[in-house]
Amino acid sequence: MKLTTWINSTAIIASLALTSGIASAQTAANNNISTDTTSEKPINTAVNSAALGSNSSNVSYIQPFNLVNLAYQGGFKQQGVPSGGILISEGRRGNITAQDLVKAAIKANKLPAQVLNNQDYISAVRLQLGVLTGANYPG
């Protein structure tokens, strides 16, 4: 293993370990817009809406980084997704894909089912999984 690969892997794992509090995922709300009681104007509740595109501007999802982090920490083991180093190695091989993680999050009630149709969100999860695995990620 090259020194730079080892350093990058160590930095990613350390950052994931230090951000464990971020991964406390919230389920998506049934109502797409919350309302400010003083002005009755809709409040956009999108999380990272610039990265998700216009299709998801009124819906709040768990951020793709947090989704991948939750998977890394074992949050989707009951849905059949490995954690830690096994997730990284399976992701590098292409055996775990962004869609696999999104499907697991749906089964765990962390995301609504319509997210499977949101290619912007799946692409963002793919990007984060690629960062974690250090691979030019195909999934």
Backbone as a printed PyTorch tensor [residue, N CA C, xyz], in Angstrom:
tensor([[[  0.8500,  -1.1630,   0.0000],
         [  0.0000,   0.0000,   0.0000],
         [  0.9010,   1.2320,   0.0000]],

        [[  0.6040,   2.1590,  -0.8930],
         [  1.3770,   3.3790,  -0.9530],
         [  1.1100,   4.2170,   0.2890]],

        [[  2.0850,   4.9960,   0.6600],
         [  1.9660,   5.8380,   1.8470],
         [  0.8150,   6.8280,   1.7000]],

        [[  0.6690,   7.4290,   0.5250],
         [ -0.4100,   8.4050,   0.3510],
         [ -1.7830,   7.7360,   0.4480]],

        [[ -1.9270,   6.5220,  -0.0580],
         [ -3.1880,   5.7940,   0.0610],
         [ -3.4870,   5.4940,   1.5170]],

        [[ -2.4620,   5.0800,   2.2520],
         [ -2.6440,   4.7930,   3.6740],
         [ -3.0430,   6.0500,   4.4410]],

        [[ -2.3730,   7.1700,   4.1420],
         [ -2.6840,   8.4340,   4.8190],
         [ -4.1120,   8.8610,   4.5000]],

        [[ -4.5140,   8.7760,   3.2190],
         [ -5.8760,   9.1480,   2.8300],
         [ -6.9000,   8.2540,   3.5160]],

        [[ -6.6450,   6.9610,   3.5460],
         [ -7.5700,   6.0310,   4.2010],
         [ -7.6800,   6.3250,   5.6870]],

        [[ -6.5660,   6.5860,   6.3110],
         [ -6.5560,   6.8930,   7.7390],
         [ -7.3100,   8.1900,   8.0160]],

        [[ -7.1240,   9.1820,   7.1570],
         [ -7.8110,  10.4620,   7.3440],
         [ -9.3210,  10.2970,   7.2010]],

        [[ -9.7600,   9.5130,   6.2320],
         [-11.1920,   9.2840,   6.0320],
         [-11.7810,   8.5580,   7.2320]],

        [[-11.1130,   7.5070,   7.6790],
         [-11.6210,   6.7360,   8.8200],
         [-11.6370,   7.5960,  10.0780]],

        [[-10.6150,   8.4100,  10.2690],
         [-10.5770,   9.2860,  11.4410],
         [-11.7020,  10.3070,  11.3850]],

        [[-11.9400,  10.8810,  10.2010],
         [-13.0180,  11.8700,  10.1000],
         [-14.3770,  11.2240,  10.3430]],

        [[-14.5480,  10.0000,   9.8890],
         [-15.8080,   9.3080,  10.1450],
         [-15.9750,   9.0030,  11.6250]],

        [[-14.9060,   8.6100,  12.2680],
         [-14.9860,   8.3060,  13.6960],
         [-15.2960,   9.5580,  14.5090]],

        [[-14.7660,  10.7020,  14.0770],
         [-14.9740,  11.9460,  14.8040],
         [-16.3440,  12.5690,  14.5460]],

        [[-17.0170,  12.1300,  13.4960],
         [-18.3170,  12.7250,  13.1620],
         [-19.4690,  11.7890,  13.4780]],

        [[-19.2960,  10.9160,  14.4350],
         [-20.3380,   9.9440,  14.7330],
         [-21.6400,  10.6000,  15.1570]],

        [[-21.5770,  11.7610,  15.7630],
         [-22.7980,  12.4480,  16.1700],
         [-23.6000,  12.9600,  14.9920]],

        [[-22.9480,  13.1960,  13.8780],
         [-23.6390,  13.6990,  12.6960],
         [-24.5690,  12.6420,  12.1270]],

        [[-24.2530,  11.4010,  12.3210],
         [-24.9820,  10.3310,  11.6610],
         [-26.3110,  10.0010,  12.3110]],

        [[-26.7220,  10.7390,  13.3030],
         [-28.0350,  10.4700,  13.8880],
         [-29.0810,  10.9300,  12.8860]],

        [[-29.4570,  10.0180,  12.0280],
         [-30.3010,  10.3360,  10.8850],
         [-31.7170,  10.6520,  11.3040]],

        [[-32.3200,  11.5270,  10.5350],
         [-33.7180,  11.8620,  10.7510],
         [-34.5170,  11.2800,   9.6040]],

        [[-35.7140,  10.8270,   9.9100],
         [-36.5660,  10.3440,   8.8420],
         [-37.1900,  11.5280,   8.1370]],

        [[-37.5090,  11.3540,   6.8810],
         [-38.1220,  12.4300,   6.1110],
         [-39.5380,  12.6760,   6.6020]],

        [[-39.8940,  13.9280,   6.6340],
         [-41.2340,  14.2810,   7.0980],
         [-42.2550,  14.0010,   6.0090]],

        [[-43.4840,  13.6890,   6.3970],
         [-44.5380,  13.4470,   5.4290],
         [-44.9450,  14.7140,   4.7080]],

        [[-44.9530,  15.8410,   5.4070],
         [-45.3100,  17.0830,   4.7440],
         [-44.0450,  17.7110,   4.1860]],

        [[-44.1360,  18.1620,   2.9520],
         [-42.9670,  18.6440,   2.2420],
         [-42.5480,  20.0470,   2.6580]],

        [[-43.4690,  20.8370,   3.1890],
         [-43.1520,  22.2120,   3.5190],
         [-43.5960,  22.4890,   4.9390]],

        [[-42.7080,  23.0810,   5.7350],
         [-43.1170,  23.5250,   7.0490],
         [-43.4780,  25.0040,   6.9540]],

        [[-44.2330,  25.5020,   7.9030],
         [-44.7390,  26.8630,   7.8090],
         [-44.3300,  27.6600,   9.0270]],

        [[-43.8800,  28.8760,   8.7970],
         [-43.5670,  29.8100,   9.8590],
         [-44.8930,  30.3880,  10.3480]],

        [[-45.2040,  30.2710,  11.6280],
         [-46.5110,  30.6890,  12.1430],
         [-46.6840,  32.1910,  12.1480]],

        [[-45.6150,  32.9630,  12.0510],
         [-45.7650,  34.4120,  12.0850],
         [-46.0840,  34.9860,  10.7180]],

        [[-45.5430,  34.4130,   9.6500],
         [-45.7620,  35.0020,   8.3310],
         [-46.5600,  34.1080,   7.3930]],

        [[-46.7590,  32.8450,   7.7670],
         [-47.4740,  31.8710,   6.9460],
         [-46.8540,  31.7030,   5.5560]],

        [[-45.5680,  31.9840,   5.3960],
         [-44.8710,  31.7470,   4.1360],
         [-44.2060,  30.3870,   4.2250]],

        [[-44.1820,  29.6100,   3.1260],
         [-43.5080,  28.3110,   3.1750],
         [-42.0130,  28.4790,   3.4090]],

        [[-41.4710,  27.5680,   4.1880],
         [-40.0380,  27.5540,   4.4450],
         [-39.4600,  26.3430,   3.7410]],

        [[-38.4600,  26.5730,   2.9220],
         [-37.8020,  25.4710,   2.2280],
         [-36.9970,  24.6790,   3.2430]],

        [[-37.2880,  23.3920,   3.3720],
         [-36.6040,  22.5560,   4.3640],
         [-35.5930,  21.6140,   3.7290]],

        [[-35.1810,  21.8760,   2.5010],
         [-34.2490,  20.9760,   1.8220],
         [-32.8980,  20.9760,   2.5210]],

        [[-32.2680,  19.8230,   2.5440],
         [-30.9400,  19.6720,   3.0900],
         [-29.9870,  19.5890,   1.9150]],

        [[-29.0410,  20.5180,   1.8460],
         [-28.0670,  20.5110,   0.7630],
         [-28.7740,  20.5610,  -0.5900]],

        [[-29.7470,  21.4610,  -0.7320],
         [-30.5760,  21.4870,  -1.9290],
         [-29.8010,  21.8480,  -3.1900]],

        [[-28.7100,  22.5930,  -3.0580],
         [-27.9310,  22.9390,  -4.2430],
         [-27.3420,  21.6920,  -4.8870]],

        [[-26.9330,  20.7310,  -4.0740],
         [-26.3460,  19.5050,  -4.6070],
         [-27.4050,  18.5220,  -5.0860]],

        [[-28.6330,  18.6720,  -4.6180],
         [-29.6650,  17.7100,  -4.9540],
         [-30.4830,  18.1020,  -6.1770]],

        [[-30.3960,  19.3370,  -6.6290],
         [-31.1280,  19.7440,  -7.8130],
         [-32.5400,  20.1950,  -7.5050]],

        [[-33.2430,  20.5850,  -8.5610],
         [-34.5600,  21.1920,  -8.3950],
         [-35.6440,  20.1870,  -8.0500]],

        [[-35.4470,  18.9020,  -8.3090],
         [-36.4790,  17.9080,  -8.0310],
         [-36.7350,  17.7010,  -6.5580]],

        [[-35.8300,  18.1250,  -5.7090],
         [-35.9740,  17.8460,  -4.2860],
         [-35.9380,  19.1150,  -3.4470]],

        [[-36.3440,  20.2370,  -4.0170],
         [-36.2000,  21.5010,  -3.3090],
         [-37.1380,  21.6410,  -2.1190]],

        [[-38.2050,  20.8560,  -2.0260],
         [-39.1430,  20.9920,  -0.9230],
         [-39.1560,  19.8040,   0.0180]],

        [[-38.1870,  18.9420,  -0.0780],
         [-38.1670,  17.7320,   0.7340],
         [-36.8580,  17.6830,   1.5100]],

        [[-36.9170,  17.2020,   2.7400],
         [-35.7290,  17.0880,   3.5690],
         [-35.2990,  15.6280,   3.6500]],

        [[-34.0950,  15.3390,   3.1570],
         [-33.5320,  13.9970,   3.2110],
         [-32.2930,  14.0210,   4.0930]],

        [[-31.8940,  12.8460,   4.5560],
         [-30.6020,  12.7230,   5.2150],
         [-29.5420,  13.0570,   4.1660]],

        [[-28.5530,  13.8300,   4.5400],
         [-27.5240,  14.2280,   3.5910],
         [-26.7490,  12.9960,   3.1150]],

        [[-26.3340,  12.9760,   1.8510],
         [-25.5910,  11.8290,   1.3170],
         [-24.3560,  11.4760,   2.1480]],

        [[-23.6170,  12.4720,   2.6270],
         [-22.4570,  12.1930,   3.4740],
         [-22.8930,  11.4380,   4.7260]],

        [[-23.9750,  11.8940,   5.3440],
         [-24.4510,  11.2590,   6.5720],
         [-24.9820,   9.8510,   6.3000]],

        [[-25.5760,   9.6480,   5.1390],
         [-26.0760,   8.3200,   4.7720],
         [-24.9150,   7.3290,   4.6710]],

        [[-23.8560,   7.7260,   3.9740],
         [-22.6860,   6.8570,   3.8170],
         [-22.0040,   6.6590,   5.1700]],

        [[-21.9180,   7.7060,   5.9590],
         [-21.3230,   7.6190,   7.2880],
         [-22.1260,   6.6600,   8.1700]],

        [[-23.4360,   6.7430,   8.1060],
         [-24.2890,   5.8440,   8.8800],
         [-24.0700,   4.3900,   8.4580]],

        [[-23.9380,   4.1680,   7.1570],
         [-23.6510,   2.8100,   6.6680],
         [-22.3000,   2.3360,   7.1840]],

        [[-21.3100,   3.2040,   7.1380],
         [-19.9670,   2.8470,   7.6190],
         [-19.9990,   2.4410,   9.0940]],

        [[-20.8200,   3.1260,   9.8730],
         [-20.9030,   2.8570,  11.3070],
         [-21.8280,   1.6900,  11.6460]],

        [[-22.3950,   1.0520,  10.6330],
         [-23.2100,  -0.1340,  10.8820],
         [-24.6960,   0.1380,  11.0020]],

        [[-25.1250,   1.3160,  10.6000],
         [-26.5250,   1.6870,  10.7200],
         [-27.4760,   0.9120,   9.8200]],

        [[-26.9380,   0.2090,   8.8340],
         [-27.7880,  -0.5550,   7.9200],
         [-27.4350,  -2.0440,   7.9260]],

        [[-26.8700,  -2.5230,   9.0110],
         [-26.5350,  -3.9480,   9.1050],
         [-27.7830,  -4.8150,   9.0220]],

        [[-28.8700,  -4.3840,   9.6420],
         [-30.1170,  -5.1640,   9.5960],
         [-30.6840,  -5.2400,   8.1780]],

        [[-30.2790,  -4.3180,   7.3280],
         [-30.7220,  -4.3270,   5.9380],
         [-29.7160,  -5.0360,   5.0270]],

        [[-28.6850,  -5.6410,   5.6260],
         [-27.7290,  -6.4280,   4.8560],
         [-26.5230,  -5.6710,   4.3350]],

        [[-26.3130,  -4.4440,   4.7980],
         [-25.1670,  -3.6480,   4.3450],
         [-24.0380,  -3.8070,   5.3630]],

        [[-22.8490,  -4.2200,   4.8970],
         [-21.7290,  -4.3580,   5.8290],
         [-21.2470,  -2.9930,   6.3070]],

        [[-20.4530,  -2.9990,   7.3650],
         [-19.9550,  -1.7420,   7.9160],
         [-18.4350,  -1.7240,   7.8840]],

        [[-17.8770,  -0.5750,   8.2420],
         [-16.4420,  -0.4230,   8.3970],
         [-15.6250,  -0.8070,   7.1740]],

        [[-14.5500,  -1.5210,   7.4350],
         [-13.6280,  -1.9100,   6.3710],
         [-14.2550,  -2.8100,   5.3200]],

        [[-15.2300,  -3.6110,   5.7320],
         [-15.8950,  -4.4920,   4.7590],
         [-16.7160,  -3.6520,   3.7820]],

        [[-17.3760,  -2.6200,   4.2840],
         [-18.1120,  -1.7070,   3.3960],
         [-17.1550,  -1.0640,   2.4030]],

        [[-16.0070,  -0.6330,   2.8850],
         [-15.0210,  -0.0020,   2.0010],
         [-14.5530,  -0.9800,   0.9260]],

        [[-14.1820,  -2.1890,   1.3280],
         [-13.6730,  -3.1450,   0.3300],
         [-14.7700,  -3.5920,  -0.6380]],

        [[-15.9800,  -3.7830,  -0.1390],
         [-17.0850,  -4.1690,  -1.0330],
         [-17.4600,  -3.0140,  -1.9650]],

        [[-17.3450,  -1.7930,  -1.4750],
         [-17.5930,  -0.6280,  -2.3210],
         [-16.5580,  -0.5030,  -3.4170]],

        [[-15.3000,  -0.7720,  -3.0840],
         [-14.2280,  -0.7290,  -4.0950],
         [-14.4670,  -1.7670,  -5.1850]],

        [[-14.9710,  -2.9190,  -4.8030],
         [-15.2410,  -3.9820,  -5.7730],
         [-16.5110,  -3.7330,  -6.5740]],

        [[-17.3220,  -2.7980,  -6.1330],
         [-18.5930,  -2.5400,  -6.8080],
         [-19.7140,  -3.4430,  -6.3290]],

        [[-19.4780,  -4.1720,  -5.2350],
         [-20.5010,  -5.0630,  -4.6970],
         [-21.5340,  -4.3300,  -3.8480]],

        [[-21.1990,  -3.1450,  -3.3820],
         [-22.1300,  -2.2580,  -2.6850],
         [-22.2070,  -0.9850,  -3.5090]],

        [[-23.3920,  -0.6080,  -3.8990],
         [-23.5760,   0.5730,  -4.7400],
         [-24.3420,   1.6510,  -3.9900]],

        [[-24.3810,   2.8300,  -4.5800],
         [-25.1580,   3.9290,  -4.0110],
         [-26.6300,   3.5330,  -3.9130]],

        [[-27.1380,   2.8490,  -4.9200],
         [-28.5340,   2.4190,  -4.8730],
         [-28.7660,   1.4210,  -3.7440]],

        [[-27.7890,   0.5690,  -3.4790],
         [-27.9060,  -0.3680,  -2.3540],
         [-28.0550,   0.3890,  -1.0380]],

        [[-27.2560,   1.4350,  -0.8700],
         [-27.3330,   2.2190,   0.3610],
         [-28.6620,   2.9660,   0.4690]],

        [[-29.1240,   3.5100,  -0.6480],
         [-30.4080,   4.2240,  -0.6380],
         [-31.5460,   3.2470,  -0.3300]],

        [[-31.5130,   2.0750,  -0.9360],
         [-32.5470,   1.0670,  -0.6580],
         [-32.5230,   0.6460,   0.8130]],

        [[-31.3300,   0.4900,   1.3640],
         [-31.2220,   0.1320,   2.7820],
         [-31.7840,   1.2400,   3.6650]],

        [[-31.5160,   2.4870,   3.3020],
         [-32.0400,   3.6190,   4.0730],
         [-33.5580,   3.6820,   3.9880]],

        [[-34.1100,   3.3220,   2.8530],
         [-35.5710,   3.2870,   2.6960],
         [-36.1510,   2.2030,   3.5990]],

        [[-35.5270,   1.0230,   3.5900],
         [-35.9980,  -0.0740,   4.4450],
         [-35.8880,   0.2780,   5.9270]],

        [[-34.8930,   1.0920,   6.2750],
         [-34.6880,   1.5010,   7.6620],
         [-35.5020,   2.7530,   8.0170]],

        [[-36.3540,   3.1820,   7.1070],
         [-37.1910,   4.3740,   7.3020],
         [-36.3890,   5.6490,   7.5110]],

        [[-35.2400,   5.7380,   6.8570],
         [-34.4290,   6.9510,   6.9070],
         [-34.6890,   7.8270,   5.6850]],

        [[-35.2640,   7.2290,   4.6450],
         [-35.5880,   7.9420,   3.4060],
         [-36.9360,   7.4700,   2.8890]],

        [[-37.6630,   8.3400,   2.1710],
         [-38.8930,   7.8970,   1.5240],
         [-38.5730,   7.1400,   0.2280]],

        [[-39.4770,   6.2880,  -0.2080],
         [-39.2350,   5.4330,  -1.3810],
         [-38.9960,   6.2200,  -2.6660]],

        [[-39.5740,   7.4090,  -2.7940],
         [-39.4230,   8.1580,  -4.0470],
         [-37.9910,   8.6310,  -4.2850]],

        [[-37.1200,   8.5280,  -3.2880],
         [-35.7260,   8.9340,  -3.4680],
         [-35.0420,   8.0590,  -4.5170]],

        [[-35.5100,   6.8310,  -4.6870],
         [-34.9150,   5.9630,  -5.7140],
         [-35.0420,   6.5600,  -7.1110]],

        [[-35.9910,   7.4620,  -7.3050],
         [-36.1670,   8.1150,  -8.6010],
         [-35.3920,   9.4200,  -8.7090]],

        [[-34.7220,   9.8200,  -7.6460],
         [-33.9840,  11.0820,  -7.6300],
         [-32.5170,  10.8180,  -7.9740]],

        [[-32.1940,  10.9710,  -9.2580],
         [-30.8400,  10.6690,  -9.7190],
         [-29.7980,  11.6120,  -9.1400]],

        [[-30.1950,  12.8500,  -8.8290],
         [-29.2550,  13.7870,  -8.2120],
         [-28.8280,  13.2810,  -6.8380]],

        [[-29.7840,  12.7900,  -6.0700],
         [-29.4810,  12.2900,  -4.7310],
         [-28.6100,  11.0310,  -4.8200]],

        [[-28.9790,  10.1220,  -5.7080],
         [-28.1980,   8.8800,  -5.8590],
         [-26.7800,   9.2000,  -6.3280]],

        [[-26.6340,  10.1740,  -7.2110],
         [-25.2950,  10.5810,  -7.6550],
         [-24.4830,  11.1580,  -6.5080]],

        [[-25.1360,  11.9250,  -5.6300],
         [-24.4380,  12.4930,  -4.4760],
         [-24.0000,  11.3840,  -3.5090]],

        [[-24.8500,  10.3620,  -3.3240],
         [-24.4660,   9.2210,  -2.4850],
         [-23.3120,   8.4640,  -3.1460]],

        [[-23.3810,   8.3020,  -4.4660],
         [-22.3050,   7.6260,  -5.2090],
         [-20.9790,   8.3590,  -5.0030]],

        [[-21.0310,   9.6810,  -5.0670],
         [-19.8290,  10.4810,  -4.8720],
         [-19.2590,  10.2760,  -3.4670]],

        [[-20.1180,  10.3210,  -2.4550],
         [-19.6560,  10.1520,  -1.0800],
         [-19.1190,   8.7390,  -0.8330]],

        [[-19.7590,   7.7450,  -1.4290],
         [-19.2620,   6.3780,  -1.2980],
         [-17.9070,   6.2430,  -1.9790]],

        [[-17.7320,   6.9100,  -3.1060],
         [-16.4410,   6.9120,  -3.7950],
         [-15.3530,   7.5730,  -2.9750]],

        [[-15.7110,   8.6430,  -2.2690],
         [-14.7420,   9.3030,  -1.3810],
         [-14.3330,   8.3510,  -0.2640]],

        [[-15.3110,   7.6800,   0.3130],
         [-15.0160,   6.7410,   1.3990],
         [-14.1350,   5.5870,   0.9340]],

        [[-14.4590,   5.0310,  -0.2140],
         [-13.7310,   3.8520,  -0.6860],
         [-12.4270,   4.1980,  -1.3870]],

        [[-12.2770,   5.4510,  -1.7670],
         [-11.0610,   5.8470,  -2.4920],
         [-11.0250,   5.3120,  -3.8950]],

        [[-12.1980,   4.9580,  -4.4120],
         [-12.2800,   4.3600,  -5.7400],
         [-12.9500,   5.3040,  -6.7170]],

        [[-12.6500,   5.1130,  -7.9820],
         [-13.4120,   5.7890,  -9.0270],
         [-14.6840,   4.9940,  -9.1530]],

        [[-15.6750,   5.3610,  -8.4070],
         [-16.8030,   4.5200,  -8.0620],
         [-17.7780,   4.2870,  -9.2070]],

        [[-18.0180,   3.0200,  -9.6060],
         [-18.9290,   2.7100, -10.7050],
         [-20.3890,   2.6800, -10.3070]],

        [[-20.6980,   2.4370,  -9.0080],
         [-22.0590,   2.1720,  -8.5710],
         [-22.8820,   3.3680,  -8.4310]]])
